C-alpha positions as protocol buffer text, in pm:
chain_id: "A"
residue {
  index: 1
  type: MET
  ca { x: 6018 y: 8359 z: 7881 }
}
residue {
  index: 2
  type: GLN
  ca { x: 6222 y: 8280 z: 8190 }
}
residue {
  index: 3
  type: VAL
  ca { x: 6478 y: 8101 z: 7976 }
}
residue {
  index: 4
  type: MET
  ca { x: 6525 y: 8410 z: 7760 }
}
residue {
  index: 5
  type: VAL
  ca { x: 6565 y: 8628 z: 8068 }
}
residue {
  index: 6
  type: LEU
  ca { x: 6837 y: 8402 z: 8210 }
}
residue {
  index: 7
  type: TRP
  ca { x: 7012 y: 8391 z: 7874 }
}
residue {
  index: 8
  type: SER
  ca { x: 7009 y: 8772 z: 7852 }
}
residue {
  index: 9
  type: VAL
  ca { x: 7154 y: 8799 z: 8203 }
}
residue {
  index: 10
  type: PHE
  ca { x: 7441 y: 8562 z: 8123 }
}
residue {
  index: 11
  type: VAL
  ca { x: 7526 y: 8735 z: 7797 }
}
residue {
  index: 12
  type: GLY
  ca { x: 7482 y: 9089 z: 7933 }
}
residue {
  index: 13
  type: SER
  ca { x: 7703 y: 9022 z: 8235 }
}
residue {
  index: 14
  type: LEU
  ca { x: 8005 y: 9005 z: 8004 }
}
residue {
  index: 15
  type: GLY
  ca { x: 7959 y: 9370 z: 7914 }
}
residue {
  index: 16
  type: ILE
  ca { x: 7915 y: 9466 z: 8278 }
}
residue {
  index: 17
  type: GLU
  ca { x: 8231 y: 9279 z: 8374 }
}
residue {
  index: 18
  type: ALA
  ca { x: 8421 y: 9447 z: 8091 }
}
residue {
  index: 19
  type: VAL
  ca { x: 8313 y: 9790 z: 8220 }
}
residue {
  index: 20
  type: VAL
  ca { x: 8411 y: 9699 z: 8577 }
}
residue {
  index: 21
  type: ALA
  ca { x: 8749 y: 9563 z: 8465 }
}
residue {
  index: 22
  type: GLY
  ca { x: 8816 y: 9877 z: 8260 }
}
residue {
  index: 23
  type: GLY
  ca { x: 8731 y: 10099 z: 8557 }
}
residue {
  index: 24
  type: TRP
  ca { x: 8962 y: 9901 z: 8783 }
}
residue {
  index: 25
  type: LEU
  ca { x: 9251 y: 9924 z: 8536 }
}
residue {
  index: 26
  type: ARG
  ca { x: 9193 y: 10298 z: 8503 }
}
residue {
  index: 27
  type: TRP
  ca { x: 9198 y: 10334 z: 8882 }
}
residue {
  index: 28
  type: ARG
  ca { x: 9525 y: 10140 z: 8904 }
}
residue {
  index: 29
  type: GLN
  ca { x: 9679 y: 10358 z: 8635 }
}
residue {
  index: 30
  type: LEU
  ca { x: 9583 y: 10678 z: 8814 }
}
residue {
  index: 31
  type: LEU
  ca { x: 9713 y: 10540 z: 9145 }
}
residue {
  index: 32
  type: LEU
  ca { x: 10050 y: 10446 z: 8996 }
}
residue {
  index: 33
  type: ARG
  ca { x: 10077 y: 10785 z: 8826 }
}
residue {
  index: 34
  type: GLN
  ca { x: 10006 y: 10960 z: 9156 }
}
residue {
  index: 35
  type: GLN
  ca { x: 10270 y: 10752 z: 9336 }
}
residue {
  index: 36
  type: ASP
  ca { x: 10527 y: 10831 z: 9067 }
}
residue {
  index: 37
  type: GLN
  ca { x: 10448 y: 11202 z: 9096 }
}
residue {
  index: 38
  type: GLU
  ca { x: 10483 y: 11194 z: 9475 }
}
residue {
  index: 39
  type: GLU
  ca { x: 10816 y: 11011 z: 9450 }
}
residue {
  index: 40
  type: GLU
  ca { x: 10942 y: 11260 z: 9192 }
}
residue {
  index: 41
  type: GLU
  ca { x: 10852 y: 11550 z: 9420 }
}
residue {
  index: 42
  type: LEU
  ca { x: 11026 y: 11386 z: 9716 }
}
residue {
  index: 43
  type: VAL
  ca { x: 11341 y: 11314 z: 9516 }
}
residue {
  index: 44
  type: THR
  ca { x: 11347 y: 11671 z: 9385 }
}
residue {
  index: 45
  type: ASP
  ca { x: 11307 y: 11805 z: 9738 }
}
residue {
  index: 46
  type: HIS
  ca { x: 11601 y: 11595 z: 9860 }
}
residue {
  index: 47
  type: GLN
  ca { x: 11816 y: 11712 z: 9570 }
}
residue {
  index: 48
  type: ASN
  ca { x: 11739 y: 12077 z: 9647 }
}
residue {
  index: 49
  type: HIS
  ca { x: 11821 y: 12036 z: 10018 }
}
residue {
  index: 50
  type: ARG
  ca { x: 12100 y: 11779 z: 10004 }
}
residue {
  index: 51
  type: ASN
  ca { x: 12350 y: 12025 z: 10155 }
}
residue {
  index: 52
  type: LEU
  ca { x: 12141 y: 12060 z: 10471 }
}
residue {
  index: 53
  type: THR
  ca { x: 12102 y: 11791 z: 10735 }
}
residue {
  index: 54
  type: LYS
  ca { x: 11774 y: 11772 z: 10919 }
}
residue {
  index: 55
  type: VAL
  ca { x: 11819 y: 11750 z: 11297 }
}
residue {
  index: 56
  type: GLU
  ca { x: 11502 y: 11699 z: 11497 }
}
residue {
  index: 57
  type: HIS
  ca { x: 11663 y: 11788 z: 11834 }
}
residue {
  index: 58
  type: PRO
  ca { x: 11978 y: 11993 z: 11768 }
}
residue {
  index: 59
  type: PRO
  ca { x: 12232 y: 11974 z: 12052 }
}
residue {
  index: 60
  type: THR
  ca { x: 12304 y: 12288 z: 12249 }
}
residue {
  index: 61
  type: SER
  ca { x: 12660 y: 12205 z: 12357 }
}
residue {
  index: 62
  type: LEU
  ca { x: 12830 y: 12151 z: 12023 }
}
residue {
  index: 63
  type: PRO
  ca { x: 13163 y: 12334 z: 11994 }
}
residue {
  index: 64
  type: LEU
  ca { x: 13137 y: 12628 z: 11758 }
}
residue {
  index: 65
  type: ASN
  ca { x: 13407 y: 12849 z: 11611 }
}
residue {
  index: 66
  type: GLY
  ca { x: 13659 y: 12940 z: 11881 }
}
residue {
  index: 67
  type: GLY
  ca { x: 13594 y: 12629 z: 12093 }
}
residue {
  index: 68
  type: LYS
  ca { x: 13286 y: 12774 z: 12263 }
}
residue {
  index: 69
  type: SER
  ca { x: 12958 y: 12598 z: 12304 }
}
residue {
  index: 70
  type: ALA
  ca { x: 12613 y: 12738 z: 12236 }
}
residue {
  index: 71
  type: GLU
  ca { x: 12541 y: 12766 z: 12609 }
}
residue {
  index: 72
  type: GLN
  ca { x: 12836 y: 13005 z: 12657 }
}
residue {
  index: 73
  type: PHE
  ca { x: 12701 y: 13260 z: 12409 }
}
residue {
  index: 74
  type: PRO
  ca { x: 12486 y: 13540 z: 12552 }
}
residue {
  index: 75
  type: VAL
  ca { x: 12281 y: 13534 z: 12231 }
}
residue {
  index: 76
  type: PRO
  ca { x: 12183 y: 13237 z: 12013 }
}
residue {
  index: 77
  type: PRO
  ca { x: 12441 y: 13148 z: 11746 }
}
residue {
  index: 78
  type: LYS
  ca { x: 12389 y: 13253 z: 11389 }
}
residue {
  index: 79
  type: PRO
  ca { x: 12222 y: 13008 z: 11150 }
}
residue {
  index: 80
  type: GLU
  ca { x: 12533 y: 12984 z: 10933 }
}
residue {
  index: 81
  type: GLU
  ca { x: 12742 y: 12883 z: 11234 }
}
residue {
  index: 82
  type: VAL
  ca { x: 12499 y: 12606 z: 11325 }
}
residue {
  index: 83
  type: THR
  ca { x: 12495 y: 12491 z: 10963 }
}
residue {
  index: 84
  type: ALA
  ca { x: 12875 y: 12482 z: 10958 }
}
residue {
  index: 85
  type: VAL
  ca { x: 12883 y: 12266 z: 11271 }
}
residue {
  index: 86
  type: ILE
  ca { x: 12623 y: 12025 z: 11133 }
}
residue {
  index: 87
  type: ALA
  ca { x: 12812 y: 12003 z: 10804 }
}
residue {
  index: 88
  type: ALA
  ca { x: 13128 y: 11916 z: 10998 }
}
residue {
  index: 89
  type: LEU
  ca { x: 12948 y: 11618 z: 11153 }
}
residue {
  index: 90
  type: ARG
  ca { x: 12861 y: 11473 z: 10813 }
}
residue {
  index: 91
  type: PRO
  ca { x: 13075 y: 11168 z: 10724 }
}
residue {
  index: 92
  type: PRO
  ca { x: 13336 y: 11251 z: 10460 }
}
residue {
  index: 93
  type: LEU
  ca { x: 13301 y: 11129 z: 10106 }
}
residue {
  index: 94
  type: PRO
  ca { x: 13530 y: 10856 z: 9974 }
}
residue {
  index: 95
  type: GLU
  ca { x: 13871 y: 10961 z: 9850 }
}
residue {
  index: 96
  type: ALA
  ca { x: 13773 y: 10895 z: 9491 }
}
residue {
  index: 97
  type: SER
  ca { x: 13513 y: 11170 z: 9513 }
}
residue {
  index: 98
  type: VAL
  ca { x: 13767 y: 11450 z: 9563 }
}
residue {
  index: 99
  type: GLY
  ca { x: 13763 y: 11522 z: 9192 }
}
residue {
  index: 100
  type: SER
  ca { x: 13464 y: 11612 z: 8985 }
}
residue {
  index: 101
  type: SER
  ca { x: 13205 y: 11510 z: 9245 }
}
residue {
  index: 102
  type: ARG
  ca { x: 13317 y: 11782 z: 9485 }
}
residue {
  index: 103
  type: ASP
  ca { x: 13352 y: 12036 z: 9210 }
}
residue {
  index: 104
  type: SER
  ca { x: 12997 y: 11976 z: 9092 }
}
residue {
  index: 105
  type: GLN
  ca { x: 12760 y: 11985 z: 9387 }
}
residue {
  index: 106
  type: SER
  ca { x: 12472 y: 11867 z: 9166 }
}
residue {
  index: 107
  type: ALA
  ca { x: 12648 y: 11532 z: 9105 }
}
residue {
  index: 108
  type: GLU
  ca { x: 12751 y: 11468 z: 9465 }
}
residue {
  index: 109
  type: TRP
  ca { x: 12464 y: 11237 z: 9559 }
}
residue {
  index: 110
  type: GLU
  ca { x: 12236 y: 11009 z: 9364 }
}
residue {
  index: 111
  type: TYR
  ca { x: 11906 y: 10865 z: 9480 }
}
residue {
  index: 112
  type: LYS
  ca { x: 11689 y: 10568 z: 9397 }
}
residue {
  index: 113
  type: ILE
  ca { x: 11370 y: 10405 z: 9521 }
}
residue {
  index: 114
  type: VAL
  ca { x: 11336 y: 10028 z: 9559 }
}
residue {
  index: 115
  type: ARG
  ca { x: 10981 y: 9896 z: 9528 }
}
residue {
  index: 116
  type: ALA
  ca { x: 10807 y: 9568 z: 9609 }
}
residue {
  index: 117
  type: SER
  ca { x: 10491 y: 9423 z: 9456 }
}
residue {
  index: 118
  type: PHE
  ca { x: 10325 y: 9387 z: 9796 }
}
residue {
  index: 119
  type: ASP
  ca { x: 10391 y: 9480 z: 10162 }
}
residue {
  index: 120
  type: LEU
  ca { x: 10722 y: 9294 z: 10165 }
}
residue {
  index: 121
  type: PHE
  ca { x: 10918 y: 9542 z: 10377 }
}
residue {
  index: 122
  type: ARG
  ca { x: 10681 y: 9502 z: 10669 }
}
residue {
  index: 123
  type: ASP
  ca { x: 10895 y: 9207 z: 10777 }
}
residue {
  index: 124
  type: PRO
  ca { x: 11198 y: 9347 z: 10968 }
}
residue {
  index: 125
  type: GLN
  ca { x: 11427 y: 9065 z: 10855 }
}
residue {
  index: 126
  type: ILE
  ca { x: 11350 y: 9120 z: 10488 }
}
residue {
  index: 127
  type: PHE
  ca { x: 11393 y: 9494 z: 10529 }
}
residue {
  index: 128
  type: GLN
  ca { x: 11729 y: 9444 z: 10702 }
}
residue {
  index: 129
  type: GLY
  ca { x: 11839 y: 9206 z: 10427 }
}
residue {
  index: 130
  type: LEU
  ca { x: 11754 y: 9467 z: 10165 }
}
residue {
  index: 131
  type: CYS
  ca { x: 11957 y: 9734 z: 10343 }
}
residue {
  index: 132
  type: GLU
  ca { x: 12255 y: 9500 z: 10378 }
}
residue {
  index: 133
  type: GLU
  ca { x: 12246 y: 9409 z: 10009 }
}
residue {
  index: 134
  type: GLU
  ca { x: 12220 y: 9771 z: 9899 }
}
residue {
  index: 135
  type: LEU
  ca { x: 12507 y: 9862 z: 10130 }
}
residue {
  index: 136
  type: GLN
  ca { x: 12732 y: 9633 z: 9926 }
}
residue {
  index: 137
  type: ALA
  ca { x: 12676 y: 9867 z: 9631 }
}
residue {
  index: 138
  type: GLY
  ca { x: 12733 y: 10180 z: 9841 }
}
residue {
  index: 139
  type: TRP
  ca { x: 12365 y: 10267 z: 9892 }
}
residue {
  index: 140
  type: THR
  ca { x: 12265 y: 10386 z: 10239 }
}
residue {
  index: 141
  type: LEU
  ca { x: 11912 y: 10402 z: 10375 }
}
residue {
  index: 142
  type: LEU
  ca { x: 11760 y: 10748 z: 10343 }
}
residue {
  index: 143
  type: GLU
  ca { x: 11392 y: 10692 z: 10415 }
}
residue {
  index: 144
  type: LYS
  ca { x: 11132 y: 10418 z: 10430 }
}
residue {
  index: 145
  type: LEU
  ca { x: 10828 y: 10557 z: 10252 }
}
residue {
  index: 146
  type: ASP
  ca { x: 10597 y: 10266 z: 10331 }
}
residue {
  index: 147
  type: ASP
  ca { x: 10594 y: 9886 z: 10337 }
}
residue {
  index: 148
  type: ARG
  ca { x: 10647 y: 9878 z: 9960 }
}
residue {
  index: 149
  type: ARG
  ca { x: 10891 y: 10162 z: 9890 }
}
residue {
  index: 150
  type: VAL
  ca { x: 11232 y: 10244 z: 10035 }
}
residue {
  index: 151
  type: ARG
  ca { x: 11462 y: 10529 z: 9933 }
}
residue {
  index: 152
  type: PHE
  ca { x: 11842 y: 10504 z: 9923 }
}
residue {
  index: 153
  type: LYS
  ca { x: 12125 y: 10743 z: 9841 }
}
residue {
  index: 154
  type: ARG
  ca { x: 12496 y: 10716 z: 9772 }
}
residue {
  index: 155
  type: ALA
  ca { x: 12784 y: 10932 z: 9656 }
}
residue {
  index: 156
  type: THR
  ca { x: 12845 y: 10932 z: 9282 }
}
residue {
  index: 157
  type: ALA
  ca { x: 13206 y: 10831 z: 9345 }
}
residue {
  index: 158
  type: TRP
  ca { x: 13085 y: 10478 z: 9425 }
}
residue {
  index: 159
  type: ARG
  ca { x: 13015 y: 10428 z: 9055 }
}
residue {
  index: 160
  type: THR
  ca { x: 13385 y: 10376 z: 8987 }
}
residue {
  index: 161
  type: MET
  ca { x: 13469 y: 10215 z: 9320 }
}
residue {
  index: 162
  type: ILE
  ca { x: 13216 y: 9931 z: 9311 }
}
residue {
  index: 163
  type: ASN
  ca { x: 13306 y: 9611 z: 9128 }
}
residue {
  index: 164
  type: GLU
  ca { x: 12974 y: 9502 z: 8979 }
}
residue {
  index: 165
  type: GLU
  ca { x: 13106 y: 9151 z: 8921 }
}
residue {
  index: 166
  type: GLY
  ca { x: 13145 y: 9105 z: 9295 }
}
residue {
  index: 167
  type: ILE
  ca { x: 12775 y: 9153 z: 9368 }
}
residue {
  index: 168
  type: ASN
  ca { x: 12492 y: 8935 z: 9243 }
}
residue {
  index: 169
  type: PHE
  ca { x: 12240 y: 9212 z: 9169 }
}
residue {
  index: 170
  type: ASP
  ca { x: 12211 y: 9530 z: 8967 }
}
residue {
  index: 171
  type: PRO
  ca { x: 12330 y: 9831 z: 9171 }
}
residue {
  index: 172
  type: TYR
  ca { x: 12054 y: 10040 z: 9013 }
}
residue {
  index: 173
  type: ARG
  ca { x: 11774 y: 9793 z: 9064 }
}
residue {
  index: 174
  type: SER
  ca { x: 11438 y: 9944 z: 9152 }
}
residue {
  index: 175
  type: HIS
  ca { x: 11243 y: 9627 z: 9238 }
}
residue {
  index: 176
  type: TYR
  ca { x: 11294 y: 9373 z: 9517 }
}
residue {
  index: 177
  type: GLY
  ca { x: 11126 y: 9039 z: 9575 }
}
residue {
  index: 178
  type: PRO
  ca { x: 10878 y: 8847 z: 9357 }
}
residue {
  index: 179
  type: ALA
  ca { x: 10736 y: 9030 z: 9060 }
}
residue {
  index: 180
  type: THR
  ca { x: 10377 y: 8932 z: 9144 }
}
residue {
  index: 181
  type: GLY
  ca { x: 10217 y: 8863 z: 9479 }
}
residue {
  index: 182
  type: TRP
  ca { x: 9970 y: 8590 z: 9562 }
}
residue {
  index: 183
  type: LEU
  ca { x: 9691 y: 8846 z: 9580 }
}
residue {
  index: 184
  type: ASN
  ca { x: 9747 y: 8949 z: 9219 }
}
residue {
  index: 185
  type: VAL
  ca { x: 9748 y: 8586 z: 9105 }
}
residue {
  index: 186
  type: VAL
  ca { x: 9424 y: 8510 z: 9288 }
}
residue {
  index: 187
  type: GLY
  ca { x: 9265 y: 8827 z: 9151 }
}
residue {
  index: 188
  type: ALA
  ca { x: 9362 y: 8737 z: 8794 }
}
residue {
  index: 189
  type: ILE
  ca { x: 9218 y: 8386 z: 8832 }
}
residue {
  index: 190
  type: ALA
  ca { x: 8895 y: 8526 z: 8977 }
}
residue {
  index: 191
  type: ALA
  ca { x: 8864 y: 8781 z: 8695 }
}
residue {
  index: 192
  type: VAL
  ca { x: 8912 y: 8519 z: 8423 }
}
residue {
  index: 193
  type: THR
  ca { x: 8668 y: 8283 z: 8594 }
}
residue {
  index: 194
  type: SER
  ca { x: 8402 y: 8553 z: 8628 }
}
residue {
  index: 195
  type: MET
  ca { x: 8428 y: 8629 z: 8256 }
}
residue {
  index: 196
  type: VAL
  ca { x: 8438 y: 8270 z: 8127 }
}
residue {
  index: 197
  type: LEU
  ca { x: 8179 y: 8114 z: 8359 }
}
residue {
  index: 198
  type: PRO
  ca { x: 7877 y: 8325 z: 8245 }
}
residue {
  index: 199
  type: ALA
  ca { x: 7963 y: 8260 z: 7881 }
}
residue {
  index: 200
  type: TYR
  ca { x: 7986 y: 7885 z: 7942 }
}
residue {
  index: 201
  type: LEU
  ca { x: 7662 y: 7878 z: 8140 }
}
residue {
  index: 202
  type: GLY
  ca { x: 7488 y: 8073 z: 7865 }
}
residue {
  index: 203
  type: TYR
  ca { x: 7613 y: 7827 z: 7605 }
}
residue {
  index: 204
  type: VAL
  ca { x: 7493 y: 7529 z: 7811 }
}
residue {
  index: 205
  type: LEU
  ca { x: 7154 y: 7693 z: 7863 }
}
residue {
  index: 206
  type: VAL
  ca { x: 7104 y: 7759 z: 7492 }
}
residue {
  index: 207
  type: ALA
  ca { x: 7220 y: 7407 z: 7401 }
}
residue {
  index: 208
  type: ASN
  ca { x: 6980 y: 7247 z: 7647 }
}
residue {
  index: 209
  type: THR
  ca { x: 6696 y: 7470 z: 7528 }
}
residue {
  index: 210
  type: LEU
  ca { x: 6749 y: 7376 z: 7165 }
}
residue {
  index: 211
  type: SER
  ca { x: 6782 y: 7004 z: 7241 }
}
residue {
  index: 212
  type: ALA
  ca { x: 6460 y: 7002 z: 7444 }
}
residue {
  index: 213
  type: LYS
  ca { x: 6257 y: 7174 z: 7171 }
}
residue {
  index: 214
  type: PRO
  ca { x: 6032 y: 6923 z: 6983 }
}
residue {
  index: 215
  type: LEU
  ca { x: 6121 y: 6866 z: 6621 }
}
residue {
  index: 216
  type: SER
  ca { x: 5863 y: 6959 z: 6358 }
}
residue {
  index: 217
  type: PRO
  ca { x: 5744 y: 6671 z: 6128 }
}
residue {
  index: 218
  type: ALA
  ca { x: 5920 y: 6644 z: 5798 }
}
residue {
  index: 219
  type: VAL
  ca { x: 5724 y: 6766 z: 5495 }
}
residue {
  index: 220
  type: PRO
  ca { x: 5746 y: 6527 z: 5197 }
}
residue {
  index: 221
  type: THR
  ca { x: 5887 y: 6682 z: 4885 }
}
residue {
  index: 222
  type: LEU
  ca { x: 5715 y: 6641 z: 4549 }
}
residue {
  index: 223
  type: ASN
  ca { x: 5900 y: 6523 z: 4241 }
}
residue {
  index: 224
  type: PRO
  ca { x: 5812 y: 6766 z: 3960 }
}
residue {
  index: 225
  type: SER
  ca { x: 5882 y: 6502 z: 3690 }
}
residue {
  index: 226
  type: VAL
  ca { x: 5611 y: 6270 z: 3814 }
}
residue {
  index: 227
  type: ALA
  ca { x: 5250 y: 6378 z: 3799 }
}
residue {
  index: 228
  type: PRO
  ca { x: 5074 y: 6345 z: 4130 }
}
residue {
  index: 229
  type: VAL
  ca { x: 4814 y: 6074 z: 4154 }
}
residue {
  index: 230
  type: PHE
  ca { x: 4503 y: 6157 z: 4349 }
}
residue {
  index: 231
  type: GLU
  ca { x: 4306 y: 5870 z: 4493 }
}
residue {
  index: 232
  type: PRO
  ca { x: 3950 y: 5958 z: 4580 }
}
residue {
  index: 233
  type: SER
  ca { x: 3858 y: 5888 z: 4932 }
}
residue {
  index: 234
  type: THR
  ca { x: 3496 y: 5806 z: 4839 }
}
residue {
  index: 235
  type: PRO
  ca { x: 3374 y: 5616 z: 4531 }
}
residue {
  index: 236
  type: GLU
  ca { x: 3214 y: 5823 z: 4260 }
}
residue {
  index: 237
  type: PRO
  ca { x: 2844 y: 5758 z: 4187 }
}
residue {
  index: 238
  type: PRO
  ca { x: 2768 y: 5562 z: 3869 }
}
residue {
  index: 239
  type: LEU
  ca { x: 2685 y: 5758 z: 3559 }
}
residue {
  index: 240
  type: ILE
  ca { x: 2318 y: 5748 z: 3459 }
}
residue {
  index: 241
  type: PRO
  ca { x: 2263 y: 5723 z: 3082 }
}
């Protein structure tokens, strides 16, 4: 009875592991979908507000129209005047962008997100190396989302100014570093081992159980063409006349 219970546990654990693995894959899929949705919302927000520059502590002595500073005004300056001053501080676009990129404000900037398979950008040297490589293709750092995602932007005029043969990577790459981390490799090995080991142990248990079972004695077969001969075990009594 105990052998049958152990056998049932080994065989039934495969179904439990399949359910657990399916739940984990579903959780990963939902997590990736949520991250993609958050990134899409952030990119859309930057595209809608790309003409405004966020200043955490705006200066109060910037020269406004007429050469006056904000401190010389009896009343606070108008929002459009402050916006004009901030826009004047923005670095100019390359000369090649004077054409269609300035005419179409929607095509002035382009954005991308570079991802890593694990917390690769936690290392400052690796993060600096990424920024330097992306700068070769005209991409400037916009925001570091976390240790796995970094956002860049560049003017669309860089598409025609960059010589792609002079750089050793794709300007529109979205992944940096190894494709799989050591944690994913170890997890895959552990998952395969946890699925194969119970099946192997169950097979060994059944094989040992069958080999230890005593064999039943062989039953002799009768030949139908030959009549059976019965030998009496005790002699018959003599016939009395």
